[in-house]
Short mmCIF file of C-alpha atoms and ligand atoms in Angstrom, two decimals:
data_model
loop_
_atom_site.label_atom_id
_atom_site.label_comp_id
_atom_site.label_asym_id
_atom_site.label_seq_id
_atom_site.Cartn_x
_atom_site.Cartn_y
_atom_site.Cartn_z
CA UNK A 1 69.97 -101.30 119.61
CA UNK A 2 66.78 -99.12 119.33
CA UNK A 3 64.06 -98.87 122.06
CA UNK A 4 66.52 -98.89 124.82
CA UNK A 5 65.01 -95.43 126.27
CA UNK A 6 62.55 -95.91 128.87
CA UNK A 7 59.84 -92.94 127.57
CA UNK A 8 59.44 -90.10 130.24
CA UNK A 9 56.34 -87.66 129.37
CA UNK A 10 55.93 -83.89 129.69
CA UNK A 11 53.60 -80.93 128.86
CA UNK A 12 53.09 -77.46 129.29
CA UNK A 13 50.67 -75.72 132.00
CA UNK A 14 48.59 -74.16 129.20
CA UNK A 15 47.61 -77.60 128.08
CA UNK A 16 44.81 -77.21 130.69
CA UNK A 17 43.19 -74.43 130.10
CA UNK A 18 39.66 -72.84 130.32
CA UNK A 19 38.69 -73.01 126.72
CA UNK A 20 38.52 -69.90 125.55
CA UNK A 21 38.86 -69.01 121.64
CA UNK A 22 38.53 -66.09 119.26
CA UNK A 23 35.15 -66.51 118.89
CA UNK A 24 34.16 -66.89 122.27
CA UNK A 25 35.00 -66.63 126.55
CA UNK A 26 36.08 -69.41 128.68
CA UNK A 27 33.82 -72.37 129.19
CA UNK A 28 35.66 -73.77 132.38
CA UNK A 29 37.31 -72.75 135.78
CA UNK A 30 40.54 -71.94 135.72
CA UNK A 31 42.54 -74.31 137.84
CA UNK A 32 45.29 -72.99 139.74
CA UNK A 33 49.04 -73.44 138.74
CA UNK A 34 49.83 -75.65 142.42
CA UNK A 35 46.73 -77.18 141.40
CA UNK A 36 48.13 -78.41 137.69
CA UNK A 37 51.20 -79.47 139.26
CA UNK A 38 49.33 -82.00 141.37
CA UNK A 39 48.09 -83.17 138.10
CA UNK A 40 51.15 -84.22 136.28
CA UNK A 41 52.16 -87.12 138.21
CA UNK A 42 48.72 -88.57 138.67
CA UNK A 43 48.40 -88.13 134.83
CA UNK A 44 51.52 -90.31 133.97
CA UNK A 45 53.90 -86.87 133.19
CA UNK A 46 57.46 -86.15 134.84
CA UNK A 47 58.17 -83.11 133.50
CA UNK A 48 56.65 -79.54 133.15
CA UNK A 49 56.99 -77.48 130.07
CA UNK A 50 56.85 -73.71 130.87
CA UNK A 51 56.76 -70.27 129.01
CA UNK A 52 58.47 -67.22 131.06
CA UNK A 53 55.42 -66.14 132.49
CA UNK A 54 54.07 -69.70 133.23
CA UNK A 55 57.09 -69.66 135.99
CA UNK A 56 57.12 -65.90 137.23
CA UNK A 57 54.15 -63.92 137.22
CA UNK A 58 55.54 -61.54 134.94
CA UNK A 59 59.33 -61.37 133.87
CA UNK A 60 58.87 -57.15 133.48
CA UNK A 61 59.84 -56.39 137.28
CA UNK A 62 62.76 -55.78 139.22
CA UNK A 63 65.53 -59.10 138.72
CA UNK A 64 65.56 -60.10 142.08
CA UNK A 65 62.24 -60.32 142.38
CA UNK A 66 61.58 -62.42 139.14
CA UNK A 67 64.53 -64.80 140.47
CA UNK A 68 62.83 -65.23 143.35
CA UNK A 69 59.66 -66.26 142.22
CA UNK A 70 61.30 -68.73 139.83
CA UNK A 71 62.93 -69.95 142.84
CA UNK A 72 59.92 -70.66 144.63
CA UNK A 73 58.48 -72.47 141.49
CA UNK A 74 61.70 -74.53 141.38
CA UNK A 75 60.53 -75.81 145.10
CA UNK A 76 57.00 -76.21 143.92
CA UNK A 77 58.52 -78.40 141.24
CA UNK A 78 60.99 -80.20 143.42
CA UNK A 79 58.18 -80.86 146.07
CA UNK A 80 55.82 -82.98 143.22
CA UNK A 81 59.10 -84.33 142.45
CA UNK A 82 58.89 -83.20 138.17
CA UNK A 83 61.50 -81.66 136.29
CA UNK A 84 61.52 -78.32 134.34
CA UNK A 85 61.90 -79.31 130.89
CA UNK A 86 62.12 -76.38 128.98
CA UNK A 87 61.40 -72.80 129.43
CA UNK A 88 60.38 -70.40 126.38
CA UNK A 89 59.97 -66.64 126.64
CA UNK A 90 56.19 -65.43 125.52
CA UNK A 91 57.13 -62.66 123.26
CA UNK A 92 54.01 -62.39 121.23
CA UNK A 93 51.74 -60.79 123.91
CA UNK A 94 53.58 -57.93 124.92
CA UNK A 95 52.73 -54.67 123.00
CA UNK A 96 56.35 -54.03 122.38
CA UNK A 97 56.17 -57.27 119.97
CA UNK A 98 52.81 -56.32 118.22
CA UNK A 99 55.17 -56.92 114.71
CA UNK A 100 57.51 -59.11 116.22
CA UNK A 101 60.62 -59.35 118.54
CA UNK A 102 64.09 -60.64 116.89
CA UNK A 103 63.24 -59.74 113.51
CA UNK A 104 60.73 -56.08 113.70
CA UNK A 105 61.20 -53.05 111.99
CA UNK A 106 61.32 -51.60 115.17
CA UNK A 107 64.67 -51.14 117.56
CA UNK A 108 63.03 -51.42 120.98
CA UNK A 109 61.20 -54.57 120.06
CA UNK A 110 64.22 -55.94 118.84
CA UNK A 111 65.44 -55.09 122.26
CA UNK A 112 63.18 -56.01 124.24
CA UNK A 113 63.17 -59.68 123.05
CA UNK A 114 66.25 -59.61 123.48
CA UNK A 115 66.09 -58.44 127.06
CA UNK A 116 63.53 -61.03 127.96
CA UNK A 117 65.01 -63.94 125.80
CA UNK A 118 68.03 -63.40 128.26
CA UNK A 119 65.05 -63.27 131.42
CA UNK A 120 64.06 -66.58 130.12
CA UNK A 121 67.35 -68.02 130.04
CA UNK A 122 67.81 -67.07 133.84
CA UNK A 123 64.44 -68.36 134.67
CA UNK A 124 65.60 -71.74 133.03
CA UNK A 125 68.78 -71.82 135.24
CA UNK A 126 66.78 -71.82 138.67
CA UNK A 127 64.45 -74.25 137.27
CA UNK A 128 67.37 -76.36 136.30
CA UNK A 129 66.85 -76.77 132.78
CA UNK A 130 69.28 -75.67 129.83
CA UNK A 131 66.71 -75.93 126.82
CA UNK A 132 65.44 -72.59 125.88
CA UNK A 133 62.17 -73.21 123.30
CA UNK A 134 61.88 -70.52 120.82
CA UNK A 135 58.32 -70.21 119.26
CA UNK A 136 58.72 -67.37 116.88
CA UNK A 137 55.10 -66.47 116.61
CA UNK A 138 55.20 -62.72 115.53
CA UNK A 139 58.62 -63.20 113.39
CA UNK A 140 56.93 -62.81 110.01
CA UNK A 141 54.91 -60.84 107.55
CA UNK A 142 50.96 -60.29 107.10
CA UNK A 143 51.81 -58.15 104.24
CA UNK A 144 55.25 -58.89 102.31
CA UNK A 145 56.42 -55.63 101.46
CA UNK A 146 56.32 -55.16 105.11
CA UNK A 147 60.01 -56.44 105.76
CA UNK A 148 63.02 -56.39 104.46
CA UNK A 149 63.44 -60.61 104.39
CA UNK A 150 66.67 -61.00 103.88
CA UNK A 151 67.36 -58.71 106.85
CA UNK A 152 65.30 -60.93 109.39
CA UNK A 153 66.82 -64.48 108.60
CA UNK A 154 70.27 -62.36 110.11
CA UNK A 155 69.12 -61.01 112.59
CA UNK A 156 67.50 -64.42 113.75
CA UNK A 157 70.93 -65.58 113.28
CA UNK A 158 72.34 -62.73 115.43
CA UNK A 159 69.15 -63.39 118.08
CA UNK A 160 69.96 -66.30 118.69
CA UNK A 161 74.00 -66.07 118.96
CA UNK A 162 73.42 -63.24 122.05
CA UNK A 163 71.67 -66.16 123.92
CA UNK A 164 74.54 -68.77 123.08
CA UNK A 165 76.71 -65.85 124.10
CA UNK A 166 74.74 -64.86 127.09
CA UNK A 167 74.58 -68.34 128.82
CA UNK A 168 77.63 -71.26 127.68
CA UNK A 169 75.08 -74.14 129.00
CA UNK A 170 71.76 -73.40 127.35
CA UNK A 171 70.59 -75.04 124.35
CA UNK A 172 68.56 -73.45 121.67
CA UNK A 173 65.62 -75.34 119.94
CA UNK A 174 63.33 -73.90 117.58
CA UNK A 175 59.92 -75.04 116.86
CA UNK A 176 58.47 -73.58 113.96
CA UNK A 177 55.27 -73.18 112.86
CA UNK A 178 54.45 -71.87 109.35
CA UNK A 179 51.44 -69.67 110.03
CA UNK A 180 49.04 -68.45 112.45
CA UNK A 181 49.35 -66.19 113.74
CA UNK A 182 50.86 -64.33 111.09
CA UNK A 183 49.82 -64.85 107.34
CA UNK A 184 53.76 -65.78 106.75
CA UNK A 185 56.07 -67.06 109.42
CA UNK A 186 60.01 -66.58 109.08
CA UNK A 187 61.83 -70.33 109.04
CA UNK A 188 58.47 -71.70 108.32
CA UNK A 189 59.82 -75.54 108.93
CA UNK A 190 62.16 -77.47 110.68
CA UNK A 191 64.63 -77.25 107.64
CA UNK A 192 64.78 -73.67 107.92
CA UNK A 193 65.66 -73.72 111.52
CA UNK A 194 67.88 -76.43 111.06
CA UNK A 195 70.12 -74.12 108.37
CA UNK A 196 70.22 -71.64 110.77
CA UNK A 197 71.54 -73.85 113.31
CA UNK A 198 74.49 -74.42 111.07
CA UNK A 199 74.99 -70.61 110.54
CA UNK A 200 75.16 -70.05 114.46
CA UNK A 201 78.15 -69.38 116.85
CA UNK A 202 77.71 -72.95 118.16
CA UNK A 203 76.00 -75.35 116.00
CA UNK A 204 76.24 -77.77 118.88
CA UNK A 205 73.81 -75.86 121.18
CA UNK A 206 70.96 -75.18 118.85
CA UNK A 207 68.37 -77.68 118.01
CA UNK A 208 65.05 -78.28 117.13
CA UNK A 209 61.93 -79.15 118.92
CA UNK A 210 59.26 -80.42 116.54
CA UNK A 211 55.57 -80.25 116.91
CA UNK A 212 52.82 -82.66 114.82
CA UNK A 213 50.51 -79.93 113.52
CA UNK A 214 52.96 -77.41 112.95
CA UNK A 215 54.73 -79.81 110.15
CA UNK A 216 50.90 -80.87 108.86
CA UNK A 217 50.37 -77.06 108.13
CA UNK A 218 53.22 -76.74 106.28
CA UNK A 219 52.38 -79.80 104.11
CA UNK A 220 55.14 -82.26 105.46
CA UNK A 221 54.62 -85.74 107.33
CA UNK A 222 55.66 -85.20 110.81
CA UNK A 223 57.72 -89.24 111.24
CA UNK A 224 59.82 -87.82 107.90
CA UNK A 225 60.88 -84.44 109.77
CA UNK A 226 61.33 -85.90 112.98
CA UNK A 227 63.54 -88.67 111.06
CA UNK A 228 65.45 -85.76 109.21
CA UNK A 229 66.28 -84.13 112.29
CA UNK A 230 67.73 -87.55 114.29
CA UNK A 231 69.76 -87.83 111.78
CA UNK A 232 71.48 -84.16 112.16
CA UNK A 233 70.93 -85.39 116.20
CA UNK A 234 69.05 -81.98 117.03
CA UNK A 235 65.81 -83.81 118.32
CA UNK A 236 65.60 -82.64 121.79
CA UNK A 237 61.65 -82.33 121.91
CA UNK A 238 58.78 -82.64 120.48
CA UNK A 239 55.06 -81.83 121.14
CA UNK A 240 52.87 -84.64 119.86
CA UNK A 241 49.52 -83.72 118.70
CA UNK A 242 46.94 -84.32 115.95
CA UNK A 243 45.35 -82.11 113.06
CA UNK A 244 42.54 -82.12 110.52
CA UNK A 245 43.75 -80.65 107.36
CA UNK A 246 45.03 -77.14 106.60
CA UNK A 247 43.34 -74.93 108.80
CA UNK A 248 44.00 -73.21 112.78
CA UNK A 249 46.44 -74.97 114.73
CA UNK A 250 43.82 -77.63 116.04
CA UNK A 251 46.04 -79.45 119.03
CA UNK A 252 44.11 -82.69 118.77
CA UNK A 253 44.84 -85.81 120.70
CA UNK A 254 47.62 -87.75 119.50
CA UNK A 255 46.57 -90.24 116.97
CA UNK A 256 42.99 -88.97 116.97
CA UNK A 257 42.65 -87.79 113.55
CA UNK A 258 45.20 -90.14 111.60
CA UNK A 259 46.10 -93.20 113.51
CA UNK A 260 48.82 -94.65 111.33
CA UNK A 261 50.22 -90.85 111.29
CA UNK A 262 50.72 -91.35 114.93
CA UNK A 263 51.99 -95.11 114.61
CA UNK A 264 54.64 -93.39 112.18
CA UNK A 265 55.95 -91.07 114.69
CA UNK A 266 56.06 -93.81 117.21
CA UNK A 267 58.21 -96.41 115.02
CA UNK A 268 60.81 -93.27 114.22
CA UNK A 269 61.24 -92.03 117.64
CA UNK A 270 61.38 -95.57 119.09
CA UNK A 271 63.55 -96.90 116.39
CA UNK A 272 66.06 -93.86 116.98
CA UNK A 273 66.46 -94.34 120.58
CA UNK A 274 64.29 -91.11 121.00
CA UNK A 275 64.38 -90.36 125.32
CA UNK A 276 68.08 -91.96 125.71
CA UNK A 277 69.75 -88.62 125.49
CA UNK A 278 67.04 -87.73 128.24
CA UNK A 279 64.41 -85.80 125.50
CA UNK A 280 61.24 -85.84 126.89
CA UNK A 281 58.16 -87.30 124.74
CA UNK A 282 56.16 -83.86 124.84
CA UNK A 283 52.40 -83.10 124.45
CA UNK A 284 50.87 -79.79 123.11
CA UNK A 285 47.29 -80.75 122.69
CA UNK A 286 43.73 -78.77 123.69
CA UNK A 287 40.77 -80.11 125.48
CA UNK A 288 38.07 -79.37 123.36
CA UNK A 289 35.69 -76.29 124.09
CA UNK A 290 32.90 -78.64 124.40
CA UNK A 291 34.88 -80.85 127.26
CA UNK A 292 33.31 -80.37 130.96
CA UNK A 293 36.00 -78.88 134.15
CA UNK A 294 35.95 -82.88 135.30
CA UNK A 295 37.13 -83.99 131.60
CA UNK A 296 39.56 -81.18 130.44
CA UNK A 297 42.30 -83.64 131.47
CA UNK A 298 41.45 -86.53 129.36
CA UNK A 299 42.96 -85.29 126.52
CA UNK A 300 46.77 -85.28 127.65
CA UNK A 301 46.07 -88.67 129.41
CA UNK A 302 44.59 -90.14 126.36
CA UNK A 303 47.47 -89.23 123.98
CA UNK A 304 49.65 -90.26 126.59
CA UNK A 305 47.69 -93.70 126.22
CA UNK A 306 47.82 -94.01 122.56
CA UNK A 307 51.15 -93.36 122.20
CA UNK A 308 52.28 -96.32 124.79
CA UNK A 309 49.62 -98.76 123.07
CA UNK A 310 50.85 -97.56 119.95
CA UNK A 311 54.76 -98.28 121.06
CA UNK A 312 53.15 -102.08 121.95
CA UNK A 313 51.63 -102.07 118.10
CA UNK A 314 55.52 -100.80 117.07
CA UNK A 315 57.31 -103.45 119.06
CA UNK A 316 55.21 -106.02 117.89
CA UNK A 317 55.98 -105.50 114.31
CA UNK A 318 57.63 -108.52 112.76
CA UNK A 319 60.83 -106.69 110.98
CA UNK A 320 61.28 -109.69 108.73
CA UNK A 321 58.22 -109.07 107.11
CA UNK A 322 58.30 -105.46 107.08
CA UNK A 323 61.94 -106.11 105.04
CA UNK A 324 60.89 -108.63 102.99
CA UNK A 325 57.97 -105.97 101.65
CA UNK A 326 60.27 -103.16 101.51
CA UNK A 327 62.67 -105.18 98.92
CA UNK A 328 60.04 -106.59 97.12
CA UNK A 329 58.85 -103.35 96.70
CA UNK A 330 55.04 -104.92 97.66
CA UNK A 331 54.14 -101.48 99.10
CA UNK A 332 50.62 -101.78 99.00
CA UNK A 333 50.57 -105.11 101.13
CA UNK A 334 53.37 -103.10 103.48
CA UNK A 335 50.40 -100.54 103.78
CA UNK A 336 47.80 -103.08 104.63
CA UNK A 337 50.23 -105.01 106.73
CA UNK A 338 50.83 -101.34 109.21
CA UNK A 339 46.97 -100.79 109.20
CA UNK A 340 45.97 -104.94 110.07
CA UNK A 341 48.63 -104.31 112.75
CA UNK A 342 47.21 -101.32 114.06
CA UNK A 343 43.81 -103.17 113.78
CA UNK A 344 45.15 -106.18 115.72
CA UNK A 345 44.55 -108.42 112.38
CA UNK A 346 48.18 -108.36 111.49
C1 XUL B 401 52.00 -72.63 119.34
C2 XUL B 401 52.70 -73.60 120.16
C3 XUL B 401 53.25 -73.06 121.44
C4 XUL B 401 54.61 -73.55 121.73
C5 XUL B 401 55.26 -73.03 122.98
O1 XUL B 401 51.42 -73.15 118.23
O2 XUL B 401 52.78 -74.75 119.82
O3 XUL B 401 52.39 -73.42 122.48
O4 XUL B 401 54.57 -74.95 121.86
O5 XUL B 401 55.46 -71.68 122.95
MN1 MN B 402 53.80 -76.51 120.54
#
């Protein structure tokens, strides 16, 4: 039967942030990490996304010291009483990944992400997690004759096999992200991650985390390619969010620019039994520059919001009518029937 999950929310510290962009400094006051923690629970959240770096201070220092710190997080965690959801090593920051990690021209970066991929996965066993998020930001080409293409995809494959290798109770899930920041990414979708699950050591232990705006920029309706992945069963995350066309990666509320977008990712995740495996309904959205220190909360809150009226709009849904459309192919009264319901005129 679908809906049985009870939905359990999550998001990552950088979701509250101090507004800074490329085209300008930060607007608000940063707010400590103890402080964010406070936030989650009094925000309606029970887990806490993290990259490396959100965890440790910095993961290039001596082991023991790194292992410590993540051990003192994992009591700051236990103490607000949230899980670690996922932890996903930051490897587009360092200058040793300027042109990438897994897949650069260049042996020491391909090294080095390695290195700290294997940091991250250590990090994520204090914290208690197994999900390792990969983000490939800098695997990819601003200028194609750059690469050698062919070359990456296996050594994605091969990236990603070491971590299998180096830990037997992690997961692997991608989340991939066509551009920005580089012109072309490498496994610009969720299908192309999802073929290299398949091509991995254990297909089992690598999945996919999908985010709204990254499947809008590549064109593709984020309920179809969270659908596509239930089906293979590799949806173990997801970072709702909204987006205004084809442009920067815009983090929106969820349900703020589209609304029946939204009620479409609600209706496949609910009618999938989304959360009974224990995924986590994440968030990855930005409080806008213009938002005050008092409001640069509102936004996870809010999607948080929509998304649980939204599930009320889903539940609500009479099914007999909804079939009855479907087979007599009536799709345009099927579309005015989903937007009356998400007026309340249904
Ligand atoms: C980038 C993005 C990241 C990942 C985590 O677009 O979504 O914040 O979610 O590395
Ligand atoms: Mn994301």
């Amino acid at each position: 039967m679908a809906g049985k999950a009870q939905f359990r929310f999550s998001f990552g510290p950088w979701n509250i942030h101090e507004g800074a962009d490329v085209f300008g400094p930060a607007v608000r006051k940063p707010v400590q990490f103890a402080q964010k923690l406070k936030l989650y629970k009094k925000l309606g959240f029970d887990a806490v996304q993290f990259h490396d770096d959100d965890a440790v201070a910095s993961v290039d220092v001596p082991h023991e010291r790194m292992i410590k710190e993540a051990g003192e997080m994992r009591r700051m965690l236990d103490g607000e009483g949230l899980a670690a959801e996922f932890v996903a090593p930051r490897l587009w920051e360092h200058p040793l990944t300027i042109d990438g990690g897994y897949t650069s021209n260049d042996p020491k970066a391909r090294q080095y992400a390695l290195e700290r991929s294997k940091k991250t996965i250590d990090i994520a066993r204090v914290l208690g997690t197994s999900n390792i998020v990969l983000w490939p930001a800098r695997e990819g080409v601003y200028v194609n004759e750059s690469k050698d293409h062919r070359l990456a995809a296996e050594r994605f494959v091969q990236a990603v096999n070491a971590m299998l290798d180096y830990d037997k109770a992690i997961r692997v899930l991608g989340e991939m992200k066509p551009n920005e920041p580089m012109d072309q990414s490498y496994l610009p979708t969720t299908g192309h991650f999802l073929s290299i699950c398949y091509l991995a050591s254990d297909p089992a232990r690598v999945g996919v985390l999908i985010e709204t705006a990254h499947a809008l920029l590549a064109g593709l309706d984020p309920a179809v390619e969270m659908a596509f992945a239930l089906f293979h069963r590799k949806l173990w995350s997801v970072h709702l969010n909204d987006q205004n066309g084809l442009k920067f990666d815009e983090d929106r509320i969820f349900g703020a620019v589209n609304l029946k977008r939204a009620f479409d990712q609600v209706l496949v995740l609910y009618d999938n039994d989304y959360g009974a495996g224990g995924e986590y309904v994440g968030l990855d959205v930005k409080a806008l520059r213009t938002q005050s220190d008092e409001l640069a909360t509102r936004h996870l809150s809010g999607s948080r919001e929509i998304f649980l009226q939204l599930l009320e709009v889903v539940k609500k849904i009479d099914r007999r009518r909804l079939e009855e459309l479907r087979a007599s192919r009536n799709y345009e009264d099927l579309e005015l029937f989903i937007i009356k319901s998400l007026m309340g005129k249904a």
